[in-house]
Each structure stands twice: as structure tokens, then as C-alpha cells.
Short mmCIF file of C-alpha atoms in Angstrom, two decimals:
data_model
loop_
_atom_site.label_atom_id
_atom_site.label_comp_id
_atom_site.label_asym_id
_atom_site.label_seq_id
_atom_site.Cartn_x
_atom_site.Cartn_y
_atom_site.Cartn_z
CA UNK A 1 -45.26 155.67 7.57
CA UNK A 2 -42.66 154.58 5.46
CA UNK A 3 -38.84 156.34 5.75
CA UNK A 4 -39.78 158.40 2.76
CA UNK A 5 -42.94 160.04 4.12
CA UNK A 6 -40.88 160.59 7.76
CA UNK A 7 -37.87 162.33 5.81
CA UNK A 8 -40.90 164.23 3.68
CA UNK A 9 -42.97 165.23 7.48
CA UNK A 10 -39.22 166.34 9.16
CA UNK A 11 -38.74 168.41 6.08
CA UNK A 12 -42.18 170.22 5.83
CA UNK A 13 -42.32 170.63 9.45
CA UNK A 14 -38.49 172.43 9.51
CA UNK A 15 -39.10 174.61 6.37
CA UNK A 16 -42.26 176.12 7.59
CA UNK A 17 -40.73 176.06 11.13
CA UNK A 18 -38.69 178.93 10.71
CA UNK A 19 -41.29 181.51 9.38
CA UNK A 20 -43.68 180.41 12.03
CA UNK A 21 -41.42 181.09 14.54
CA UNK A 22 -40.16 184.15 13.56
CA UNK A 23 -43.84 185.16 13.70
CA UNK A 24 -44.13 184.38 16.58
CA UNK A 25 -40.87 184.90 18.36
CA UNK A 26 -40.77 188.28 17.63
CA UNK A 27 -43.14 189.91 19.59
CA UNK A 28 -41.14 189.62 23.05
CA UNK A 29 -38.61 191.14 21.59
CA UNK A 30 -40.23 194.46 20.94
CA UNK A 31 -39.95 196.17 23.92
CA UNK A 32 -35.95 195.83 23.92
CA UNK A 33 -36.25 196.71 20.00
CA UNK A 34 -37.85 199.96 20.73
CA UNK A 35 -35.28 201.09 23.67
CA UNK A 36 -32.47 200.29 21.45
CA UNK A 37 -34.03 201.74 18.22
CA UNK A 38 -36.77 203.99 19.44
CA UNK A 39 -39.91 204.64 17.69
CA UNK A 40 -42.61 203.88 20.05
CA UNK A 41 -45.81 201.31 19.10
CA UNK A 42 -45.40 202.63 15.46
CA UNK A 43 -42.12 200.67 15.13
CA UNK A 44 -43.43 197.78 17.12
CA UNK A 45 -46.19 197.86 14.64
CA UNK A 46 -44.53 198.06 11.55
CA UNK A 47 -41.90 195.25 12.63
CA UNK A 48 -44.71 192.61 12.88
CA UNK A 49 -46.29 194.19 9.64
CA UNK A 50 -43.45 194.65 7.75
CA UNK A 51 -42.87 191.06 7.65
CA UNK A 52 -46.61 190.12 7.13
CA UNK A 53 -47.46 192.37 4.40
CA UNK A 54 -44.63 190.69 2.39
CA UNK A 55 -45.35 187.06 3.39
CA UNK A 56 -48.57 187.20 2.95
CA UNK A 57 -48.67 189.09 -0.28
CA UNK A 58 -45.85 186.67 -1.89
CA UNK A 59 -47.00 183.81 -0.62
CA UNK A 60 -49.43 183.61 -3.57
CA UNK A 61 -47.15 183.61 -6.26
CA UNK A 62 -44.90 181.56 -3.87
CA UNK A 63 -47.16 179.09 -4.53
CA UNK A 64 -46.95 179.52 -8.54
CA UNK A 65 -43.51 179.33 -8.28
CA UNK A 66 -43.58 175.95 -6.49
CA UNK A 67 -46.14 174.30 -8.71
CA UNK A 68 -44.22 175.44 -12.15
CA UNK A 69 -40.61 174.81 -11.02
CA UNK A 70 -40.52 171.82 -8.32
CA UNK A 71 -41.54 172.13 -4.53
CA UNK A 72 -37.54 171.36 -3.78
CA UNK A 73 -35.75 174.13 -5.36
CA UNK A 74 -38.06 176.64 -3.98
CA UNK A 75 -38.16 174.78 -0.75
CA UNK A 76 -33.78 175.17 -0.87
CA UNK A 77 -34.28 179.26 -2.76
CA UNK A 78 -36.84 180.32 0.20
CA UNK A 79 -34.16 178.40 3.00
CA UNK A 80 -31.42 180.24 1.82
CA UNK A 81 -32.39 183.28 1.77
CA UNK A 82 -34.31 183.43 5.37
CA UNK A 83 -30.96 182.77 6.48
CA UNK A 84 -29.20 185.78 5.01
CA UNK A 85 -32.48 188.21 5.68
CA UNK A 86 -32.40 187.07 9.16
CA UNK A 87 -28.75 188.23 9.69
CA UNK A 88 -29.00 191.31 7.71
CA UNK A 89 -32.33 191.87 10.85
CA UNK A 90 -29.80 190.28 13.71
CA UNK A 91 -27.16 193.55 12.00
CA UNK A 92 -29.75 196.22 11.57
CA UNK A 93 -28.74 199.40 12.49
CA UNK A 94 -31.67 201.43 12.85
CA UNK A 95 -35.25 200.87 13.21
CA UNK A 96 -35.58 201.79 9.48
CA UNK A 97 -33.08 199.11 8.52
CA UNK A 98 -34.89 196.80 10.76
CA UNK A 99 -38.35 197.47 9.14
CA UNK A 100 -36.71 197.08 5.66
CA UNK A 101 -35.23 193.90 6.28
CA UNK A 102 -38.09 192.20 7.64
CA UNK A 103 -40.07 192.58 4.50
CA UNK A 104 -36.98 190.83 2.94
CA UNK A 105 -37.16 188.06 5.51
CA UNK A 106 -40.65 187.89 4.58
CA UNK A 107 -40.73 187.34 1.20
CA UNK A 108 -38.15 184.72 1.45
CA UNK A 109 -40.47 182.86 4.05
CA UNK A 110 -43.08 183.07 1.66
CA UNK A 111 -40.83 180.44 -0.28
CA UNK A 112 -41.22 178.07 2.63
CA UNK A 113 -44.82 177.58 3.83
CA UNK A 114 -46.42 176.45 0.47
CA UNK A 115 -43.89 174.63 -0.89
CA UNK A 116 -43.92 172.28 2.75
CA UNK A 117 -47.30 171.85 2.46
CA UNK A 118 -47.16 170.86 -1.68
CA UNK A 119 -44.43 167.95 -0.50
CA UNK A 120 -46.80 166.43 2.51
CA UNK A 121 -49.49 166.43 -0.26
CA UNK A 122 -47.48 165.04 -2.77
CA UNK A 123 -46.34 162.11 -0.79
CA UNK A 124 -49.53 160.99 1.64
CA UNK A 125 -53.15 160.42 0.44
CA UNK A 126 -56.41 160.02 2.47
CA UNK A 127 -56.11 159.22 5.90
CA UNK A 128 -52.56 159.68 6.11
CA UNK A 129 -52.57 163.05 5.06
CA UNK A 130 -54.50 163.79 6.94
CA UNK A 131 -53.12 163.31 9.64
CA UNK A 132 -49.63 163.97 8.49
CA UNK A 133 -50.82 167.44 8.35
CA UNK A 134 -51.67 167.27 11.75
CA UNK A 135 -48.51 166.47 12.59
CA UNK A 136 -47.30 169.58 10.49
CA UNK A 137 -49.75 171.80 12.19
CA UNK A 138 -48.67 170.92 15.60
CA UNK A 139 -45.56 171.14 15.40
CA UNK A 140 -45.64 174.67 13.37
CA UNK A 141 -48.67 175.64 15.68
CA UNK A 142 -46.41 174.59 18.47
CA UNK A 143 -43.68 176.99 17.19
CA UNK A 144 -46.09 179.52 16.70
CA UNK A 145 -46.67 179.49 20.50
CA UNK A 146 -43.49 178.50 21.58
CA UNK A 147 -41.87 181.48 20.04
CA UNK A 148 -42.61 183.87 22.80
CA UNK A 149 -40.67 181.70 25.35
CA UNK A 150 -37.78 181.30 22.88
CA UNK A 151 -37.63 184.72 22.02
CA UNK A 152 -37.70 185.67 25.63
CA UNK A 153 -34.85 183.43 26.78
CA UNK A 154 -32.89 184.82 23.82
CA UNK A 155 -33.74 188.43 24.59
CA UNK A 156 -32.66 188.12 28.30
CA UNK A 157 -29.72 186.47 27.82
CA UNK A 158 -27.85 187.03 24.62
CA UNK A 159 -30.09 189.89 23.49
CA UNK A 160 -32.83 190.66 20.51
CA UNK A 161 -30.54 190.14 17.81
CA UNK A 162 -30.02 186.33 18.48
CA UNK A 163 -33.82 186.38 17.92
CA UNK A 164 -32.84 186.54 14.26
CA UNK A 165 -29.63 184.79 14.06
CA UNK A 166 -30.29 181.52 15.92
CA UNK A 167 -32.87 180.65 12.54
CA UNK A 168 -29.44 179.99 10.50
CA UNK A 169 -29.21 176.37 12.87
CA UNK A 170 -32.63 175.10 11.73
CA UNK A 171 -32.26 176.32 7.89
CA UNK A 172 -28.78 174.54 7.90
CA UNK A 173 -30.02 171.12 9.24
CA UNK A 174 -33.49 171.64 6.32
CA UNK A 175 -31.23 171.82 3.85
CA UNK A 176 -29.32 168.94 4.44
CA UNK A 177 -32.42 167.04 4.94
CA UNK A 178 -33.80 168.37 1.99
CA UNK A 179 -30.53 166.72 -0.16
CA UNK A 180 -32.00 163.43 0.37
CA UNK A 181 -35.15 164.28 -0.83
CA UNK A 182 -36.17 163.10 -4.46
CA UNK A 183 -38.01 165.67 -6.66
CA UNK A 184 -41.36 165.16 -6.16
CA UNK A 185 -44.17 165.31 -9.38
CA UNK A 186 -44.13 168.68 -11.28
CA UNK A 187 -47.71 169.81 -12.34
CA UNK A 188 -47.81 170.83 -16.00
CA UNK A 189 -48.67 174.36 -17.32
CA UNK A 190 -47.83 176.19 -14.38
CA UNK A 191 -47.30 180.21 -14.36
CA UNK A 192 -46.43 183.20 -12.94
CA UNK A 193 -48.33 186.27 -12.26
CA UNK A 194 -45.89 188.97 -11.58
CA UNK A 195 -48.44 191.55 -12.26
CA UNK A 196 -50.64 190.04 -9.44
CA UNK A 197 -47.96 190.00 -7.11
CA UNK A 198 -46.78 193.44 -7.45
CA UNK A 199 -51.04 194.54 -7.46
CA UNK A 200 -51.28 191.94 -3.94
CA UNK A 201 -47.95 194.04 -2.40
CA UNK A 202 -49.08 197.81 -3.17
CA UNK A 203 -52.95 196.91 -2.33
CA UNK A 204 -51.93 195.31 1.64
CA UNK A 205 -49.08 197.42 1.65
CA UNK A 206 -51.30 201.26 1.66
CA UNK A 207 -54.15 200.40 3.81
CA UNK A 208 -51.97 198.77 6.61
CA UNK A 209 -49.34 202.00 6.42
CA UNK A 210 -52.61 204.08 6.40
CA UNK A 211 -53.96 202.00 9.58
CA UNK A 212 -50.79 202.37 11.41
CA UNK A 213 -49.90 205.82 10.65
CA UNK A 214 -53.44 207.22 11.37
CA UNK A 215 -52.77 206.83 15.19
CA UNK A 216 -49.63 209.18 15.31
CA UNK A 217 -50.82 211.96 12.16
CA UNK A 218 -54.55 211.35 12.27
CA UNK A 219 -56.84 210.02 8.95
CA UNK A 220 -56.55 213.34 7.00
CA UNK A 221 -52.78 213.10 6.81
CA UNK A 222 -51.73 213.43 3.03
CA UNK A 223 -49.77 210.39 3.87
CA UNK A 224 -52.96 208.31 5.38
CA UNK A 225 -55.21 209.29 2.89
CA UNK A 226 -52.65 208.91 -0.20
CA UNK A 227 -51.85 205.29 0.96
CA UNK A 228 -55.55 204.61 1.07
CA UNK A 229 -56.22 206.21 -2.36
CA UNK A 230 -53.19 204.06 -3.70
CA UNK A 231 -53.75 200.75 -2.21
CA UNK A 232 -57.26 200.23 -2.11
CA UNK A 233 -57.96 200.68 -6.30
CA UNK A 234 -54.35 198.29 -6.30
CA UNK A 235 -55.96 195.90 -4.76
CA UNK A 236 -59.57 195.88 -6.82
CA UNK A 237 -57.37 196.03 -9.71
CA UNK A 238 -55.15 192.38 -7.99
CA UNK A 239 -58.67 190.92 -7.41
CA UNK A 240 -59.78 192.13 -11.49
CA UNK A 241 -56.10 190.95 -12.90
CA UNK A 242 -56.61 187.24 -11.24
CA UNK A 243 -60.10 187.09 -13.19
CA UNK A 244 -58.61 187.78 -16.48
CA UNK A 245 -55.13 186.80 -16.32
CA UNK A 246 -54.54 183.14 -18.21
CA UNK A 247 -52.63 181.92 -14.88
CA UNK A 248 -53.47 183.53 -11.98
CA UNK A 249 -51.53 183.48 -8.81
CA UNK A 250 -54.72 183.11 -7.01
CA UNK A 251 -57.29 181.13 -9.54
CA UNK A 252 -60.64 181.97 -8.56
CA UNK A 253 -61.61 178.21 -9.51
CA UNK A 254 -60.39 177.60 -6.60
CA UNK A 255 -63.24 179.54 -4.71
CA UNK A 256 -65.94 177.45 -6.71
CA UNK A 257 -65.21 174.65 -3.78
CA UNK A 258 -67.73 175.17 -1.02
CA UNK A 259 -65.07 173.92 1.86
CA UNK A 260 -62.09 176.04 0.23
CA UNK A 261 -63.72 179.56 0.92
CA UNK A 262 -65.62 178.84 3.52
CA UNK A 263 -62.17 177.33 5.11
CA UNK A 264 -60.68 180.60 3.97
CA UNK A 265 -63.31 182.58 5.48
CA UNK A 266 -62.85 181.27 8.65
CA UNK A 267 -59.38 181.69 8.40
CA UNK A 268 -59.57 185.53 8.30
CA UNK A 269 -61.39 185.34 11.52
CA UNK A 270 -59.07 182.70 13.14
CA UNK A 271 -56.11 183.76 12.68
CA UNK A 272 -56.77 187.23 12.66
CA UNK A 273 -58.03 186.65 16.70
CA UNK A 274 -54.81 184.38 17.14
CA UNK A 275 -52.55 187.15 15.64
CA UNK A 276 -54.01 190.23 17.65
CA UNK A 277 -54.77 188.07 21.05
CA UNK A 278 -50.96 186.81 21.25
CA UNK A 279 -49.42 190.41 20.05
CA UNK A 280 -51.24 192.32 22.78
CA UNK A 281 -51.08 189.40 25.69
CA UNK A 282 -47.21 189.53 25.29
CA UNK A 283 -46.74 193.07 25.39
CA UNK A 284 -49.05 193.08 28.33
CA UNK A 285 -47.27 190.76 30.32
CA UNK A 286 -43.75 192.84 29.86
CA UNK A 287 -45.04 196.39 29.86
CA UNK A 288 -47.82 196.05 32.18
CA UNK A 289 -47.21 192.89 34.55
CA UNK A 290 -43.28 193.87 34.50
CA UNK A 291 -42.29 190.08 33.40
CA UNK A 292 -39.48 189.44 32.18
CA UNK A 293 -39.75 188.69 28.41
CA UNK A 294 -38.47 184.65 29.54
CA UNK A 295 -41.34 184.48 31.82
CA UNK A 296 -43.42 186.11 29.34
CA UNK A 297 -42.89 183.55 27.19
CA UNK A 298 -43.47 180.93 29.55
CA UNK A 299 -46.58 182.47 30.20
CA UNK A 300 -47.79 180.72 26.85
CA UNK A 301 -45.77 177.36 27.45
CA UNK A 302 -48.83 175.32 28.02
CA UNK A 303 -50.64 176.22 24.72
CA UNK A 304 -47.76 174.80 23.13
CA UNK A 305 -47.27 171.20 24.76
CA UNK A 306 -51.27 170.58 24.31
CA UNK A 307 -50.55 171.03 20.73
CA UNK A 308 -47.70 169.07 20.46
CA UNK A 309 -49.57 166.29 22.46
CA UNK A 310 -52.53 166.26 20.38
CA UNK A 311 -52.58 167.92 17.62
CA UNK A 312 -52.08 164.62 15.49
CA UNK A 313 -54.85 163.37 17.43
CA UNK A 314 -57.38 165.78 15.81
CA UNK A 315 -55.81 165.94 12.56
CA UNK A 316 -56.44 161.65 12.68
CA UNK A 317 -59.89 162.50 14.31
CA UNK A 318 -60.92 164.97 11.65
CA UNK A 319 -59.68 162.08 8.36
CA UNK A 320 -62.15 159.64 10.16
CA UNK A 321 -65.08 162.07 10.99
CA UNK A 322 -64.73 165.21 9.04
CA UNK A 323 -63.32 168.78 9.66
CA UNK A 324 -66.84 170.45 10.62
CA UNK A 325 -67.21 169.19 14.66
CA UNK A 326 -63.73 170.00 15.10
CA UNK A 327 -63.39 173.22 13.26
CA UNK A 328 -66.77 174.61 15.27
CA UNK A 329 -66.17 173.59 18.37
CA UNK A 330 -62.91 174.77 18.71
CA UNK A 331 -62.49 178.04 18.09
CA UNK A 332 -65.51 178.39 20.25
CA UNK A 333 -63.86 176.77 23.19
CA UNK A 334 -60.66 178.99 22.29
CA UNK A 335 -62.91 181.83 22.61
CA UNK A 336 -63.78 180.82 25.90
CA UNK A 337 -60.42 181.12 27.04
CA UNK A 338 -59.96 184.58 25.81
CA UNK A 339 -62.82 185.36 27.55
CA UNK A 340 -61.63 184.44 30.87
CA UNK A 341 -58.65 186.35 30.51
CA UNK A 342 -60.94 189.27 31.58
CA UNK A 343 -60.17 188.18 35.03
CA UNK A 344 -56.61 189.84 34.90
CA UNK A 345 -56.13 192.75 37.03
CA UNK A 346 -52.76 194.34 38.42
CA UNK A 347 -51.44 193.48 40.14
CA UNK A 348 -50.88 189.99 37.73
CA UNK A 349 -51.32 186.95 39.69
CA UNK A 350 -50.86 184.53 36.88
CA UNK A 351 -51.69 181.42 37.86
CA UNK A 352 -55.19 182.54 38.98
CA UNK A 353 -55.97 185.29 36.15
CA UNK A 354 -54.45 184.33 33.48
CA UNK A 355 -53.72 180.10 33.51
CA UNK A 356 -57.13 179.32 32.77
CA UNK A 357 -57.98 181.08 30.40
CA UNK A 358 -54.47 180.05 28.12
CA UNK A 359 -55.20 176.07 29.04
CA UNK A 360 -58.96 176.53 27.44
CA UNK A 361 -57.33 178.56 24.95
CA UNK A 362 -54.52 175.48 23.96
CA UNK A 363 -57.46 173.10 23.82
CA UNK A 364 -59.87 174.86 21.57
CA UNK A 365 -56.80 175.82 19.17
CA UNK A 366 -55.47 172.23 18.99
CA UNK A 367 -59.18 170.86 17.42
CA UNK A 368 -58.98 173.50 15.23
CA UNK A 369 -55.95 174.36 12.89
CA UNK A 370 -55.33 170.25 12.14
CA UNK A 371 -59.18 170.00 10.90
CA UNK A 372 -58.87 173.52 9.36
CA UNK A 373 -55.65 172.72 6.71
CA UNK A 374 -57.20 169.45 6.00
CA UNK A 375 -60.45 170.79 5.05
CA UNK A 376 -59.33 173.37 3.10
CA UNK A 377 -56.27 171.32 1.06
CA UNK A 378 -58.48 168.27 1.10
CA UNK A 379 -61.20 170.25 -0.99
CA UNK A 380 -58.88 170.90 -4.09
CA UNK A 381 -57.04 168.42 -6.60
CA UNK A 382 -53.69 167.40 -5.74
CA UNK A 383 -51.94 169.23 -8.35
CA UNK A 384 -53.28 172.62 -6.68
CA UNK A 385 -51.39 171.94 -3.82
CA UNK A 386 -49.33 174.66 -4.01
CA UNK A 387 -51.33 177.32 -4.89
CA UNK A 388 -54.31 176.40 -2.23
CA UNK A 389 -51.52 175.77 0.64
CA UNK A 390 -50.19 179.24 -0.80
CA UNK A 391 -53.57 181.02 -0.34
CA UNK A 392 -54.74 179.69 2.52
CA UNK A 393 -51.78 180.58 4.52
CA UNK A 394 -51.54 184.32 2.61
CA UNK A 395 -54.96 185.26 4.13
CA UNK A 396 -53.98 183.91 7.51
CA UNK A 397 -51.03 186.59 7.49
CA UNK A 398 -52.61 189.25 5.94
CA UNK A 399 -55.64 188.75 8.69
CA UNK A 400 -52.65 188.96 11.00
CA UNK A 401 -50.95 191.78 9.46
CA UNK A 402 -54.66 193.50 9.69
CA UNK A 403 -55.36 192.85 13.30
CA UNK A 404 -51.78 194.20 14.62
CA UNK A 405 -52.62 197.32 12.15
CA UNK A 406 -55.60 198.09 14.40
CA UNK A 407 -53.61 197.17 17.75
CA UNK A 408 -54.06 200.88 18.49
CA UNK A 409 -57.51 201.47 17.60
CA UNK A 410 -58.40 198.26 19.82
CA UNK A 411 -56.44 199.15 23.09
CA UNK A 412 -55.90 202.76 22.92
CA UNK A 413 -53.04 205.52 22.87
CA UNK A 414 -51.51 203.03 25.69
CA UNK A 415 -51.96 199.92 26.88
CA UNK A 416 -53.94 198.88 29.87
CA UNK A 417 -56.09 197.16 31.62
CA UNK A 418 -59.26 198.53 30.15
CA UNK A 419 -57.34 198.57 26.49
CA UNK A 420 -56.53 194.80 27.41
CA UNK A 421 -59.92 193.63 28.01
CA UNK A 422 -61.10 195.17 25.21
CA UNK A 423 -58.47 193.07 22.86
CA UNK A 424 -59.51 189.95 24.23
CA UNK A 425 -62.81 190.35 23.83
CA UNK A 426 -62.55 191.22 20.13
CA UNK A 427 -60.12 188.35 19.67
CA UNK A 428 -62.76 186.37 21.06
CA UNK A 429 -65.72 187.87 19.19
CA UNK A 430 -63.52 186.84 15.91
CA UNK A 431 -62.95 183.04 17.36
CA UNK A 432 -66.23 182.28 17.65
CA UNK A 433 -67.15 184.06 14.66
CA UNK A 434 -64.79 181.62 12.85
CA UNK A 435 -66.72 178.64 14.73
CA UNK A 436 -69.76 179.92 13.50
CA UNK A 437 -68.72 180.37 10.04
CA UNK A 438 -67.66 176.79 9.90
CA UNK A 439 -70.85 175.37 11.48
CA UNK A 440 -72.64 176.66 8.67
CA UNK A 441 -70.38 176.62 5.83
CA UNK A 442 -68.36 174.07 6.22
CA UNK A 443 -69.35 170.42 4.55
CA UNK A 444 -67.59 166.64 5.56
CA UNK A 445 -66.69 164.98 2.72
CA UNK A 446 -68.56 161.78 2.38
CA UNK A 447 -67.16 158.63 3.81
CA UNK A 448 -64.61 156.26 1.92
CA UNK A 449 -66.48 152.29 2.13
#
């Protein structure tokens, strides 16, 4: 790897650090949230969402943006303004305020993910990416489980706030790394669909209010069924606009590759089971288990250093043999771990209950997500990079933002143990689904002599 490529990996892996994180890092926060702020689940609920529905609706045009004006100066836009979105979160005043300024923070983050991805594919080819990205996956995957423990040492220290805050420390040291970058190749012709964006917000958007609200006004609510009747036709008429407009936000050319939306299929099941299982596990732990949200967050500790460890490993594994062992097996065997979690009982004894089940968990995830990117960026031209990193990491969110939006139908009016069990076997239902998918959709590319 030559200095170039390592300054091009610490950059990619920092950018799309910080919205990882933040995904992640949020959710043992909550409970402190709601006794400072009040509002109940609902608030929980729309904090997560909030910050979904933007990401993953902006993502996609995120993604135009990079292609048509240079992965950099969105890359330094989308830094920059994370870091003043997360303060004006760390200030909120209300719950209201809080809610509102995560879907700021969000679509800044959108900026990020896309545009980290576009420079990685910019500046490796063939083996090397590949497992350049699964450096990038393990070290964002890593965040993505680490977040609970960070946000848990935070939240019983220094308080929830510092959740939000303590991203301006990473953004700063990005940017500076992101000085010495040179400009990578611009793709010609790019543009941007603000129509489709605004269609992509309203259509998540309704449905996801409608989900969440249901629970405390019920589905005949004027409010529930308006945000249905406004955000389902929105979103027919996103999916209508991308066939017709001349440069759609999310081309469906792209969906002509056999690898790409069968990738993204199994996506929506992945990370839809990955979203839900962590979000209820967490809450669990603090509300139910009475940890601490620290040891909450250690809870998930050993997820995270199996990914660091070998998450390269499979990315490397999956240039030389193909994504399609990797990417069935392994949500499988992370389904398996869910599955064992239906051991836990209260009182909590962790180590016996719960341990298992996370260690067979941290396995299955590491063979998939490295496999899983490369198959799905590895099945589109180079020039695309943008866009497909943008779309493939929009429907992971919005799967997300989805699951958490039926939190309540899952688990019930409260959460315990029967309402836990019940979570993780759905989350593991949707794992192996994913697994599944991929065994039967999914296609290695044919060998290089």
C-alpha cells in the first residue's frame, strides 16, 4: 500500500467514522435523554429515526453531489457541518429541539459515507480494494459496535450531551488529513435530482411518523393515516421521477446488475436485523438488567475487537474467492447468535445468557459486511462509485430507520422479557433471510488468470 492509498484508507475510514458512530452511540444514551427531556419510547424512537430518515433519504443525492463536484469538497462540506449539527444536539433544549437537530446532523452525515467510499474506489483496484474496503468496514463496523460502550462511558461520566460534542475531535483531525489529499478524478456529466430528494424525504418521512405515532394515537388517527396518505404516493412518485428524470439520484441502470440488487436486497434484511437487534439489546440491558449504560456498552465490546481483528481478513478472503460463501454463511451464523440470546432471563447473568450468543454474533457479522460492500461496489463501473456507495448505504439506514419504527409493534407497550425474545428472534429471522437471499442471488465474479 503505497503512502497515498494509507492517507486515502485513514481518510475514508474517519469521515464515515463519525456517522457510524453516532448511529450507534446513541442508543445508550436514551434512557438519560428521556429523564431529562421526557417523552417516553416515542422520543427514543424518533431520536434514532430522526437522524435515519434524513441520512438515508440524502444519502442518494449525496452521492450525486460527490460524483458531479469532487469526492473532497463534499467529503470537507459534510465534515463541517456534522460538527456544528452535533453541537447544536450536545445544546438542545427540549426533546423537540433534539429531534430537529438530528435530522440536521443527518443530512450532513449523508455527505460523508459516499463520498469515503468514492475515494477508496478511486484510488485501489482489484484485490486491493478489496480488501481496502475491508479495512473500511471494520473499522466503521467496529464503530458501529463500539458506540454503545463509548456512549456509555460518556453518559456516566460527563453526561449525554458529550455524546454529541466529543465528534468535533475526529472531524477536526479528517479535515486536516483531508488537506493533503489531492483531488481525485471527477466523472463527467454528473447531476442533481433535487426533485428526487425532496420525493425520497416526504415518502420515508410519513410512513415512519405513521409507524411510530400509531402506538401512542392508534392507526385511525388523522395524523397516522394523513402521513400514510402523504408519504406513500411521495414515494411511488420518487421511484416514477428516477425512471424519467435525465439524471437520477438513484439510476435504475444500476439495478440491471444481478450482484447490485441482490446485494441491496440483502441489505434491507441485514441491516435492518443489525439495526433493531442492537436498539432493543441496549435498552434491555439498562432498563431491564439495571446496567449501567458503561457496562451496557461493554456488553457489546467483543463484537467489536473480532471485527477489528478480522474484518480485513474476509474482505482479502472474499477478492480471492468471491463474496457469495462469505455473504451466506454469515449472516446465518450471526443469526445463530441472536438466537441464543433467548437464553436471557432476569435476573441477567451475562456471561452465561448473553456472551455466547454476542461472540457467534461478532463472527457471523465480520464474514459478512467486508464481502457484502465489495460485492455490491465491485458490480458497477468505477465512475458510479458514488452513487452505488450512496445507495447501498441509503437502504441500509432506511431498513434501520424501519426496524426501530416497529420497535413497539415487535416488543410491546413495554419492554420485557417476552417482548425481548420476540426481537431477537425477528432480528434473526431477517439475518438468515439475508443469507438466504445471497445464496441464491448472489454471483462471484469470474477469476482474474
Amino acid at each position: 500500500m503505497t503512502p497515498q492509498q494509507r492517507l486515502v484508507l485513514g481518510i475514508a475510514v474517519l469521515a464515515s467514522l463519525v456517522t457510524f458512530l453516532d448511529a450507534a452511540i446513541i442508543n445508550v444514551a436514551l434512557p438519560s435523554m428521556v429523564r431529562d427531556l421526557g417523552g417516553g419510547l416515542a422520543l427514543q424512537q424518533w431520536v434514532v429515526d430522526a437522524y435515519l430518515i434524513t441520512l438515508g433519504a440524502l444519502m442518494l443525492v449525496a452521492g450525486s453531489l460527490s460524483d458531479a463536484f469532487g469526492r473532497k469538497r463534499i467529503l470537507r462540506l459534510g465534515l463541517l457541518g456534522f460538527g456544528v449539527t452535533s453541537m447544536l444536539c450536545a445544546l438542545a433544549p427540549s426533546g423537540t429541539v433534539l429531534v430537529l437537530a438530528r435530522g440536521l446532523q443527518g443530512a450532513t452525515g449523508a455527505l460523508l459515507v459516499p463520498g469515503s467510499l468514492a475515494i477508496i474506489l478511486s484510488f485501489f483496484s482489484g484485490p486491493a480494494q478489496a480488501k481496502a474496503i475491508g479495512a473500511w468496514t471494520g473499522w466503521t463496523g467496529g464503530a458501529f459496535i463500539a458506540g454503545p460502550l463509548v456512549g456509555g462511558l460518556l453518559v456516566d461520566t460527563v453526561g449525554w450531551r458529550w455524546i454529541f460534542a466529543i465528534n468535533v475531535l475526529p472531524i477536526a483531525l479528517t479535515l486536516a488529513l483531508l488537506a493533503r489529499l489531492e483531488e481525485p478524478p471527477q466523472p463527467a456529466g454528473a447531476r442533481i435530482d433535487i426533485l428526487g430528494a425532496v420525493l425520497a424525504c416526504i415518502g420515508l418521512g410519513g410512513p415512519v411518523y405513521a409507524l411510530i405515532e400509531q402506538e401512542k394515537v392508534g392507526w385511525t388517527h388523522p395524523t397516522v393515516w394523513m402521513s400514510l396518505g402523504i408519504g406513500v404516493p411521495a414515494f411511488i412518485a420518487f421511484l416514477v421521477q428516477e425512471r424519467r428524470t435525465a439524471h437520477p439520484m438513484m439510476p435504475p441502470g444500476l439495478f440491471r446488475e444481478r450482484n447490485f440488487w441482490v446485494g441491496n436486497l440483502a441489505t434491507t434484511a441485514i441491516y435492518g436485523a443489525l439495526s433493531l437487534g442492537m436498539f432493543v439489546i441496549t435498552l434491555f440491558l439498562q432498563e431491564v438488567g439495571g446496567f449501567r449504560a458503561t457496562t451496557a456498552g461493554l456488553a457489546l465490546m467483543p463484537t467489536t475487537v473480532i471485527m477489528l481483528l478480522l474484518s480485513s481478513v474476509f474482505g482479502g478472503l472474499s477478492g480471492r474467492f468471491g463474496p457469495r460463501l462469505f455473504m451466506t454463511v454469515g449472516p446465518c451464523v450471526a443469526g445463530c447468535g441472536y438466537l441464543l440470546m433467548l437464553n436471557v432471563r432476569v435476573p441477567l447473568d451475562f456471561w452465561t445468557q448473553l456472551l455466547p450468543g454476542v461472540l457467534v454474533f461478532g463472527v457471523g457479522l465480520t464474514m459478512t459486511v467486508a464481502p457484502l460492500t465489495a460485492a455490491v461496489l465491485g458490480s458497477i463501473r468505477s465512475e458510479q462509485a458514488g452513487i452505488g456507495s450512496a445507495i447501498n448505504n441509503a437502504i441500509s439506514r432506511v431498513a434501520g430507520l424501519i426496524a426501530i419504527a416497529l420497535t413497539g409493534l415487535i416488543v410491546g407497550p413495554r419492554l420485557d422479557v417476552a417482548g425481548f425474545h420476540r426481537a431477537m428472534i425477528t432480528t434473526a429471522v431477517l439475518l438468515m433471510l439475508g443469507g438466504v437471499i445471497s445464496a441464491v442471488g448472489i454471483r462471484n465474479p469470474p477469476r482474474k488468470a
